[in-house]
PDB file of C-alpha atoms in Angstrom:
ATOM      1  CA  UNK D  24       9.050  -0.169  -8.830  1.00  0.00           C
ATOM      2  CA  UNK D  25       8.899   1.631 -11.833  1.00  0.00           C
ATOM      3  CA  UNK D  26      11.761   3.113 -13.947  1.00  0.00           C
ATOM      4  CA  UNK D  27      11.110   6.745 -12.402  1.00  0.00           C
ATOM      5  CA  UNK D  28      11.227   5.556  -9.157  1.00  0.00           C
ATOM      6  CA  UNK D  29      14.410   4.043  -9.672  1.00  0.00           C
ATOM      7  CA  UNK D  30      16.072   6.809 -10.557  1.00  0.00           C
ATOM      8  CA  UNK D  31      14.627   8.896  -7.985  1.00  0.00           C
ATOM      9  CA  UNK D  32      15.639   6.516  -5.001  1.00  0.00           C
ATOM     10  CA  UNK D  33      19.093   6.295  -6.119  1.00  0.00           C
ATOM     11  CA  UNK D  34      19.005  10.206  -6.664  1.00  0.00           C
ATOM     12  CA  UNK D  35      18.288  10.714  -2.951  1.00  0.00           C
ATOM     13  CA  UNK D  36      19.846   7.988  -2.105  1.00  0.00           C
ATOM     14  CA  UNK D  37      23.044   9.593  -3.764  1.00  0.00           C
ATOM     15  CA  UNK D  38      22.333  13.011  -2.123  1.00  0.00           C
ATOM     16  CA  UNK D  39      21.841  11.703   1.513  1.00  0.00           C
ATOM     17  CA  UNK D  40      25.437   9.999   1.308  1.00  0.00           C
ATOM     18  CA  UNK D  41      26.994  13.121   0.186  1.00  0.00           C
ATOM     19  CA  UNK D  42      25.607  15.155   2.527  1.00  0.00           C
ATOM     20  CA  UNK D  43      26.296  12.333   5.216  1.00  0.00           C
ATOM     21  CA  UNK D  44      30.039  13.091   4.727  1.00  0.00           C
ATOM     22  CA  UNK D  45      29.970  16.655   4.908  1.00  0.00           C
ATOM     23  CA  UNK D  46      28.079  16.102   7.955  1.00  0.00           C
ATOM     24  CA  UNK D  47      31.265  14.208   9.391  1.00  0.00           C
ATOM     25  CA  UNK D  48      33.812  16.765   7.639  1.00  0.00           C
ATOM     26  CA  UNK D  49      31.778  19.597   9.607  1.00  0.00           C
ATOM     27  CA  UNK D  50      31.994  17.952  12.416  1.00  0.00           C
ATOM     28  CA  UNK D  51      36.108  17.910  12.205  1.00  0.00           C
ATOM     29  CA  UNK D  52      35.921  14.376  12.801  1.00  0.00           C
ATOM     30  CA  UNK D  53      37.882  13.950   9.046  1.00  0.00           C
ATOM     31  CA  UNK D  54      40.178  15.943   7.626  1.00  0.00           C
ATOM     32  CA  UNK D  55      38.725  17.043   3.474  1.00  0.00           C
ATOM     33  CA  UNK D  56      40.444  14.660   1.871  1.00  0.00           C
ATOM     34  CA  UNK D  57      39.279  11.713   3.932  1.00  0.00           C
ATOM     35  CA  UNK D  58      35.277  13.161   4.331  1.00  0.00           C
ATOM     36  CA  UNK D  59      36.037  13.170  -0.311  1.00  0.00           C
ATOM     37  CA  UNK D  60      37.459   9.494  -0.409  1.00  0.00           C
ATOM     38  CA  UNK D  61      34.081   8.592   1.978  1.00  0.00           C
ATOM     39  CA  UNK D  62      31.689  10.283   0.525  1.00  0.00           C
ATOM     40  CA  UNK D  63      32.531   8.471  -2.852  1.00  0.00           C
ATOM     41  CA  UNK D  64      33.163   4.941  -1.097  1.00  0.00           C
ATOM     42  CA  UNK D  65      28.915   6.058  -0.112  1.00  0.00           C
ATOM     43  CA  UNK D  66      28.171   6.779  -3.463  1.00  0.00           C
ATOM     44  CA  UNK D  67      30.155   3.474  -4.908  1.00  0.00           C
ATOM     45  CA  UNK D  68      28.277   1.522  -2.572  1.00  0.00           C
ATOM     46  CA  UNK D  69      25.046   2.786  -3.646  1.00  0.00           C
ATOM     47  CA  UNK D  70      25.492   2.361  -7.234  1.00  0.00           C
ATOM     48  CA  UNK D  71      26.716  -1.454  -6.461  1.00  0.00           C
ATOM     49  CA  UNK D  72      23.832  -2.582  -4.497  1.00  0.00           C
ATOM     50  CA  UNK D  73      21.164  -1.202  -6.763  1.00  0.00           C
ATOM     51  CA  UNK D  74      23.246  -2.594 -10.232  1.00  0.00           C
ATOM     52  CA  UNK D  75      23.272  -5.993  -8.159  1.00  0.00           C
ATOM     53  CA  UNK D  76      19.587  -5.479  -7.322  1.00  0.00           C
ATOM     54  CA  UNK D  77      18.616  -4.954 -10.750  1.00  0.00           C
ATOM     55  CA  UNK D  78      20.503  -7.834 -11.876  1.00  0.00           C
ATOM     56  CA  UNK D  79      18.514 -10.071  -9.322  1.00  0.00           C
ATOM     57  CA  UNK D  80      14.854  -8.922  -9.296  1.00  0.00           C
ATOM     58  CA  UNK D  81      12.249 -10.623 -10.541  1.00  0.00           C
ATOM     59  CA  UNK D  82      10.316  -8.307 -12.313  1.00  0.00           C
ATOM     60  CA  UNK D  83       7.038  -8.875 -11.465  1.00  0.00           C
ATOM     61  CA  UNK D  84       3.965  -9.525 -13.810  1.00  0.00           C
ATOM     62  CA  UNK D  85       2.273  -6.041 -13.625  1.00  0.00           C
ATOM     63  CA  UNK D  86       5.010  -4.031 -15.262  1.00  0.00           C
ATOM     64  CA  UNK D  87       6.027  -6.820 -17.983  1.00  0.00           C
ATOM     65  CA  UNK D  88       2.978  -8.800 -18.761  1.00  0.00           C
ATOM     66  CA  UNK D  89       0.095  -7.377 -17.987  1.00  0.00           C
ATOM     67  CA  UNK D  90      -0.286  -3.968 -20.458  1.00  0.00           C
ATOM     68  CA  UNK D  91      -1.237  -1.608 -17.675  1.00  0.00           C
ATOM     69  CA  UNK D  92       0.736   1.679 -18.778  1.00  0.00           C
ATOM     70  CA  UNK D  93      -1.657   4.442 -16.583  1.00  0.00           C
ATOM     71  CA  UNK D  94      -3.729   3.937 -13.633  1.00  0.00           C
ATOM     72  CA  UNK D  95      -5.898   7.299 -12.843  1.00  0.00           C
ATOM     73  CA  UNK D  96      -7.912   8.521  -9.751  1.00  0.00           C
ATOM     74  CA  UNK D  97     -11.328   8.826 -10.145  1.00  0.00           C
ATOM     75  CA  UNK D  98     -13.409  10.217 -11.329  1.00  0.00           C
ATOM     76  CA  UNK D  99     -12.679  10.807 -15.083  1.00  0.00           C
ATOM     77  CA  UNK D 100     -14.869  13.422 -16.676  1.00  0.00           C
ATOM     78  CA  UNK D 101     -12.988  13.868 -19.922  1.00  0.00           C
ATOM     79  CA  UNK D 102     -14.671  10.968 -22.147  1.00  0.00           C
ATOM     80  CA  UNK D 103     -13.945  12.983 -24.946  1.00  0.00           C
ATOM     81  CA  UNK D 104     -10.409  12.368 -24.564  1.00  0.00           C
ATOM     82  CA  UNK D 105     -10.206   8.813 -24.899  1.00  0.00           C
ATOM     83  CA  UNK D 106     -10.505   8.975 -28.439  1.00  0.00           C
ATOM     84  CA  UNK D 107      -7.238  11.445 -28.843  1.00  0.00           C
ATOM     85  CA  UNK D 108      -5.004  10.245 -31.204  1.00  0.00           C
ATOM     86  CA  UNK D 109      -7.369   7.623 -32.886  1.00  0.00           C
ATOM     87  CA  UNK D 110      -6.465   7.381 -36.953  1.00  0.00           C
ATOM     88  CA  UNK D 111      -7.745   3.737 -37.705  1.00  0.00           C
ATOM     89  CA  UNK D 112     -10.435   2.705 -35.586  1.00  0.00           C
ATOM     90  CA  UNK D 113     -12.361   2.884 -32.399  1.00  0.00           C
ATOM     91  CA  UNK D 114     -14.348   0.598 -30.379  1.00  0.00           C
ATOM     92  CA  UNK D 115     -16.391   1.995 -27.595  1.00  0.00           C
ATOM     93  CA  UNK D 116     -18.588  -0.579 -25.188  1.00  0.00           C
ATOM     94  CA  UNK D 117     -20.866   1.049 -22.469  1.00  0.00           C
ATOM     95  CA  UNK D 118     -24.231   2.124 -21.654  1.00  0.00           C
ATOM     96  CA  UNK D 119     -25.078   4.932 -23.773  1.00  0.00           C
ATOM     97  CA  UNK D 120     -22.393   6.975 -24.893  1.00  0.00           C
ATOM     98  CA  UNK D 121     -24.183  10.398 -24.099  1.00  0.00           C
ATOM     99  CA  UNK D 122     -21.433  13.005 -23.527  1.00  0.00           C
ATOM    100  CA  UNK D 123     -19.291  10.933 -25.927  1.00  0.00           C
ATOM    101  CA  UNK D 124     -21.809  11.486 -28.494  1.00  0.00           C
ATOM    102  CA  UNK D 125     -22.127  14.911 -28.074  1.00  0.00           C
ATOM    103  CA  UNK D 126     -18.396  15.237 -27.749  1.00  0.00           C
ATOM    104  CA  UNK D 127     -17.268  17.917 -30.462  1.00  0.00           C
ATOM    105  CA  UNK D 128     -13.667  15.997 -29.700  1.00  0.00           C
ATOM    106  CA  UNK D 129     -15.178  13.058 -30.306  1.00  0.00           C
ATOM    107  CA  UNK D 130     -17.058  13.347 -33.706  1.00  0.00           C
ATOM    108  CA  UNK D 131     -13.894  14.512 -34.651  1.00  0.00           C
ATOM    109  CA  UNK D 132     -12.142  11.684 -33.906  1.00  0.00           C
ATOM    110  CA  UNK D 133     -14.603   9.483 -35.334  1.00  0.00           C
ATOM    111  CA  UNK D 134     -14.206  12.102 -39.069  1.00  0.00           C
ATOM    112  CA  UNK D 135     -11.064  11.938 -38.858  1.00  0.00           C
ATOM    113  CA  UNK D 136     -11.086   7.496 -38.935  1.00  0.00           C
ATOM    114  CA  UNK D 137     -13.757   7.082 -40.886  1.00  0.00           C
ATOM    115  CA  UNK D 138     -11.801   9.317 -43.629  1.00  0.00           C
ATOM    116  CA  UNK D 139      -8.899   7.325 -43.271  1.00  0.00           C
ATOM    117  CA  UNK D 140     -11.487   3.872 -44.241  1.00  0.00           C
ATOM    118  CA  UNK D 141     -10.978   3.290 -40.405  1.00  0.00           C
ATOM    119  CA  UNK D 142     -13.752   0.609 -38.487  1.00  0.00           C
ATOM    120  CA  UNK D 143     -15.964   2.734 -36.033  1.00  0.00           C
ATOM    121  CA  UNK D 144     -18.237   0.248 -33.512  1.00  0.00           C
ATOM    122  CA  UNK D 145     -20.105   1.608 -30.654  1.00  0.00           C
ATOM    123  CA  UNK D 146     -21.705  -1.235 -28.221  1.00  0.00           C
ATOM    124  CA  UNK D 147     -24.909  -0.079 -26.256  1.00  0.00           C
ATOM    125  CA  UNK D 148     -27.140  -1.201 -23.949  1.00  0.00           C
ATOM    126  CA  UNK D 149     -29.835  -2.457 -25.289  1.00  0.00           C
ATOM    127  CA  UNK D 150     -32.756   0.490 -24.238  1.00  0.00           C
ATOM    128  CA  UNK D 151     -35.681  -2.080 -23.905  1.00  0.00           C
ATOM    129  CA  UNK D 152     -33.404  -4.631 -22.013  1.00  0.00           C
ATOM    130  CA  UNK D 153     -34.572  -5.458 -18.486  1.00  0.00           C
ATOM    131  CA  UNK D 154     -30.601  -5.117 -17.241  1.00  0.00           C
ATOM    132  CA  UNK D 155     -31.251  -1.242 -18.007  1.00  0.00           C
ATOM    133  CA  UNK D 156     -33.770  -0.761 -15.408  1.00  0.00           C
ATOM    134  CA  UNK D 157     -31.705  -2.574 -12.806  1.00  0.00           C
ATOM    135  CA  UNK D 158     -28.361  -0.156 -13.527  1.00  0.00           C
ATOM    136  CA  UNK D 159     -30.244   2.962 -13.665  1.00  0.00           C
ATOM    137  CA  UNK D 160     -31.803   1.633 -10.553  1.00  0.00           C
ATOM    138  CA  UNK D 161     -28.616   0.901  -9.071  1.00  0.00           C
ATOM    139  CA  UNK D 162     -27.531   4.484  -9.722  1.00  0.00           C
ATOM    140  CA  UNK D 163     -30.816   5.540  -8.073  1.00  0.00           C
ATOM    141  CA  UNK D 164     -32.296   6.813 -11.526  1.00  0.00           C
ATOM    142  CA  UNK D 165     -35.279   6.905 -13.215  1.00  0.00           C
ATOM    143  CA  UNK D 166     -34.796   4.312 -16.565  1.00  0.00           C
ATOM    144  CA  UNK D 167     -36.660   6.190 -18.821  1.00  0.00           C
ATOM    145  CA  UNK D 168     -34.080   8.875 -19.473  1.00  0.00           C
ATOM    146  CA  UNK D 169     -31.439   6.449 -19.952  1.00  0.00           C
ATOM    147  CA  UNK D 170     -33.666   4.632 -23.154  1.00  0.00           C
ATOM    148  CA  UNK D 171     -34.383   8.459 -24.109  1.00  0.00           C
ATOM    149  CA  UNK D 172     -30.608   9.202 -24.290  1.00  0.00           C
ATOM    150  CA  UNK D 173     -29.510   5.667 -25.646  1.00  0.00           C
ATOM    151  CA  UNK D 174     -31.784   6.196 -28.579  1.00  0.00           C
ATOM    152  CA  UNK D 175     -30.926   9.624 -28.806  1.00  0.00           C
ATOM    153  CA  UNK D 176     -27.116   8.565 -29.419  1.00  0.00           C
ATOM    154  CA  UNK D 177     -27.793   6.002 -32.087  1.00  0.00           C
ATOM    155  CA  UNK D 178     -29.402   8.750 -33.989  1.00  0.00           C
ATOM    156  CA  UNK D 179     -26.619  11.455 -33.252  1.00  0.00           C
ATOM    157  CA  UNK D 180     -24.054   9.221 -33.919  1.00  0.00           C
ATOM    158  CA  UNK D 181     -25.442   7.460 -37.356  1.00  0.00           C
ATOM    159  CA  UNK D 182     -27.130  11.159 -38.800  1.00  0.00           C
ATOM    160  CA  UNK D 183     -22.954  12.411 -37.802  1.00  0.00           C
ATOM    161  CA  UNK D 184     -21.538   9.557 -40.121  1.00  0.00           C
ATOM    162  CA  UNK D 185     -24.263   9.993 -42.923  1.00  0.00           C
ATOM    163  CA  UNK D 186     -23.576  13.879 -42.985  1.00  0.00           C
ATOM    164  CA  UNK D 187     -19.628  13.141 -43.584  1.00  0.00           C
ATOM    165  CA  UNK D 188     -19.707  10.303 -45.703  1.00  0.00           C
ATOM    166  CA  UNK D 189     -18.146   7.831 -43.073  1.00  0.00           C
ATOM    167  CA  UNK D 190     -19.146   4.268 -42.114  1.00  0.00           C
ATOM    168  CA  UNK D 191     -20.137   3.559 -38.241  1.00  0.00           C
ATOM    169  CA  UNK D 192     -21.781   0.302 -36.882  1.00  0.00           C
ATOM    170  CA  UNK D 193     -24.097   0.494 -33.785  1.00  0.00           C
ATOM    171  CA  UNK D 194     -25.164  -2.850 -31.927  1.00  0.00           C
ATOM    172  CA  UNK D 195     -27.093  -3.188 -28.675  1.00  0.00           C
ATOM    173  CA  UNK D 196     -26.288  -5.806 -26.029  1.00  0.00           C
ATOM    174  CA  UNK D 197     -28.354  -7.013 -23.666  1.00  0.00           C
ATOM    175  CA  UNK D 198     -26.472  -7.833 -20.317  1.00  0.00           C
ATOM    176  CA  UNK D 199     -25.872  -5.921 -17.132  1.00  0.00           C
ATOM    177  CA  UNK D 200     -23.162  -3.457 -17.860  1.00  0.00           C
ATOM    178  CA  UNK D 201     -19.879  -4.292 -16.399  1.00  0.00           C
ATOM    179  CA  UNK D 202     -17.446  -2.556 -18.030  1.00  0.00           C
ATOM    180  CA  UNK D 203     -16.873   0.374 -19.985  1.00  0.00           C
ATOM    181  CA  UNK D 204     -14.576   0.258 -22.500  1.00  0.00           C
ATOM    182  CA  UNK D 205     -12.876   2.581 -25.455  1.00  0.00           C
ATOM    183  CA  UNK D 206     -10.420   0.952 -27.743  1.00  0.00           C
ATOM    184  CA  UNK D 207      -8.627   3.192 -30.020  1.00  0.00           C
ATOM    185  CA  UNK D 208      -6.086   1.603 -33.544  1.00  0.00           C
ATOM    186  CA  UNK D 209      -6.929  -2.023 -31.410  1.00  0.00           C
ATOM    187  CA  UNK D 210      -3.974  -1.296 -29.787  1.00  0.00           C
ATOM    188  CA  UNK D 211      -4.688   0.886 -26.556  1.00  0.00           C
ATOM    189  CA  UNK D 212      -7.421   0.392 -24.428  1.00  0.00           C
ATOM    190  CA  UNK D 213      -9.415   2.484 -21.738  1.00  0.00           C
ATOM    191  CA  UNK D 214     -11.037   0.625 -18.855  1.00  0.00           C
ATOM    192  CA  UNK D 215     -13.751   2.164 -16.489  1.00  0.00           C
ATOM    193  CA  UNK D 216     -16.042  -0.357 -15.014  1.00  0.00           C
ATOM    194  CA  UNK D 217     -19.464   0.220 -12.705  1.00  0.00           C
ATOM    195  CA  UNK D 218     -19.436   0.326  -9.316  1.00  0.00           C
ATOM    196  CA  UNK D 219     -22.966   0.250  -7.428  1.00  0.00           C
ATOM    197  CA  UNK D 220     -24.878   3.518  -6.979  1.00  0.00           C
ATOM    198  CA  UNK D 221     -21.458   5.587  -8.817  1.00  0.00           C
ATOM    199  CA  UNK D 222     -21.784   5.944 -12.584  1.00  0.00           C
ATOM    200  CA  UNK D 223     -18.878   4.644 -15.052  1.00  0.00           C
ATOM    201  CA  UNK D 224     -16.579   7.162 -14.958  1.00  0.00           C
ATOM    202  CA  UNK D 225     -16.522   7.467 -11.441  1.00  0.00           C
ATOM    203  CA  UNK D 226     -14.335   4.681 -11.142  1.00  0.00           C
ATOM    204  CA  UNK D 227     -10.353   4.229 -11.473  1.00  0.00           C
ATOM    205  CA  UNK D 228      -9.276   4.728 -15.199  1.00  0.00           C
ATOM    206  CA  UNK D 229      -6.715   2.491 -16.491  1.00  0.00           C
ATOM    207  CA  UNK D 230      -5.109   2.585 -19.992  1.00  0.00           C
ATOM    208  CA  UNK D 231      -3.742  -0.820 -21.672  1.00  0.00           C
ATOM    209  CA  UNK D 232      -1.279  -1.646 -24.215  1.00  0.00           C
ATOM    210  CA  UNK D 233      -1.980  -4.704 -26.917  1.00  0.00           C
ATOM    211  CA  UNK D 234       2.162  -5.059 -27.202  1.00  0.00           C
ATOM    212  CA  UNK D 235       2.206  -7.469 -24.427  1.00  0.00           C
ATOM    213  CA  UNK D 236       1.792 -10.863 -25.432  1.00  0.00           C
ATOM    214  CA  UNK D 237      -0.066 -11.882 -22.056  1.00  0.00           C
ATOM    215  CA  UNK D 238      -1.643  -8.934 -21.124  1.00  0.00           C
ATOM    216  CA  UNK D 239      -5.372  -8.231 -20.014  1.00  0.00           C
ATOM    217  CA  UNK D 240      -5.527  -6.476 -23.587  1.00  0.00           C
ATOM    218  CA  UNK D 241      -6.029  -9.067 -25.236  1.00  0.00           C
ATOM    219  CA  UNK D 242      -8.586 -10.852 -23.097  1.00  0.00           C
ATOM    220  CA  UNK D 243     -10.911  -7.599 -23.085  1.00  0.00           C
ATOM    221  CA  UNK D 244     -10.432  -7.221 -27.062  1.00  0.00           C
ATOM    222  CA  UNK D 245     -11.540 -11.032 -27.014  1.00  0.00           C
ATOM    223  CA  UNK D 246     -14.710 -10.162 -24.857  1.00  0.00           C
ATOM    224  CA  UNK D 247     -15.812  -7.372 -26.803  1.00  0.00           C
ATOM    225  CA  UNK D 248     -15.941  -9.321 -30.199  1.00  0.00           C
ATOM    226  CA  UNK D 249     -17.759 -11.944 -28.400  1.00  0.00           C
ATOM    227  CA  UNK D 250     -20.252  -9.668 -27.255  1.00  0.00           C
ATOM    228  CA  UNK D 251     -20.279  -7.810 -30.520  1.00  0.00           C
ATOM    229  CA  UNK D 252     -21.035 -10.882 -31.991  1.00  0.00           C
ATOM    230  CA  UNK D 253     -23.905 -11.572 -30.043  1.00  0.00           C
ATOM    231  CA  UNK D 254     -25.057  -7.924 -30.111  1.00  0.00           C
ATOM    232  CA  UNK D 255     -28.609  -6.821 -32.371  1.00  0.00           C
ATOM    233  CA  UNK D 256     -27.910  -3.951 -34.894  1.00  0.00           C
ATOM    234  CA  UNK D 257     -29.550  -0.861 -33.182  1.00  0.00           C
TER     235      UNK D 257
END
């Protein structure tokens, strides 16, 4: 249970008591004082058993250890936005960053790091690799606009960072695409991942802290520098 849920059970928790003893007072089963004294011995109670609950709980792994701060329906169509706030560097890991490379949000983003000496990366899918035909396949596409766009962003992307006067790296991989993946100051992390026939962002979104010491964070940081290092310079 979260904190906000806390608060909001014992609210109406709280309420419910109160309301139980005016309940009884209307009634004329107490006289006021007596409904006052019970309706506080409720409320007492209440505050008891959940300060002894907290006490006792085991909090459980997914709100201490794991870095999962937001979990969002699906789909997300505001790529853009996964790069708000980013001053020192950003990581993204997909298939071919399209609408993030047309983004107007996002080439600002991407000024506004490379200005402050921030590392850019951007880890595509390698246009000639056979894994691209089975994913646009799997999506019920047609390949060839995929390569057309993938290439396309490479150029965007690097003639964007020669016109400013900022560095940007691009790689390809050459895997099936599981996840996609922005990482923003390599502290916060956005997660979509594919799902057959459904496109990236048609999934769940969920956004990750790096504070936790064993949280996922850390172990999808870890498997996008492996990849990176394995990845071709597009």
């Amino acid at each position: 249970m979260s904190r906000r849920d806390f608060y909001i059970n014992l609210l109406l928790n709280l309420l419910a008591s109160i309301l139980f003893a005016v309940i009884v007072l209307a009634l004329g089963k107490l006289n006021v004082i007596d409904a006052v004294f019970l309706g506080c011995g409720f409320v007492a109670g209440i505050i008891l058993a959940y300060i002894v609950r907290g006490a006792f709980r085991t909090s459980t792994p997914g709100e201490l250890e794991t870095g999962i701060t937001e979990i969002y329906a699906a789909p997300n169509e505001g790529v853009e936005l996964m790069f708000s706030g980013a001053e020192h560097s950003i990581d993204f890991w997909g298939v071919s960053a399209n609408r993030t490379g047309r983004s107007v949000a996002s080439r600002d983003a991407m000024l506004r790091v490379g200005r402050n000496g921030g590392q850019i990366r951007f880890l595509l899918l390698n246009p000639d690799s056979p894994h691209l035909a089975r994913r646009a396949a799997d999506e019920g596409e047609d390949p060839e606009p995929w390569r057309t766009e993938i290439r396309g962003t490479v150029t965007r992307l690097k003639a964007h960072a020669h016109q400013h006067g900022y560095s940007l790296e691009v790689r390809y991989f050459d895997a099936y695409p599981v996840w996609r993946m922005v990482t923003i100051d390599r502290d916060r992390m956005t997660l979509n991942w594919f799902l057959p026939g459904r496109p990236g962002h048609h999934s769940p979104t969920i956004m990750l802290s790096g504070k936790p010491d064993l949280g996922v964070f850390k172990a999808f940081k870890r498997e996008f520098e492996e990849r990176w290092n394995e990845a071709d310079p597009a």
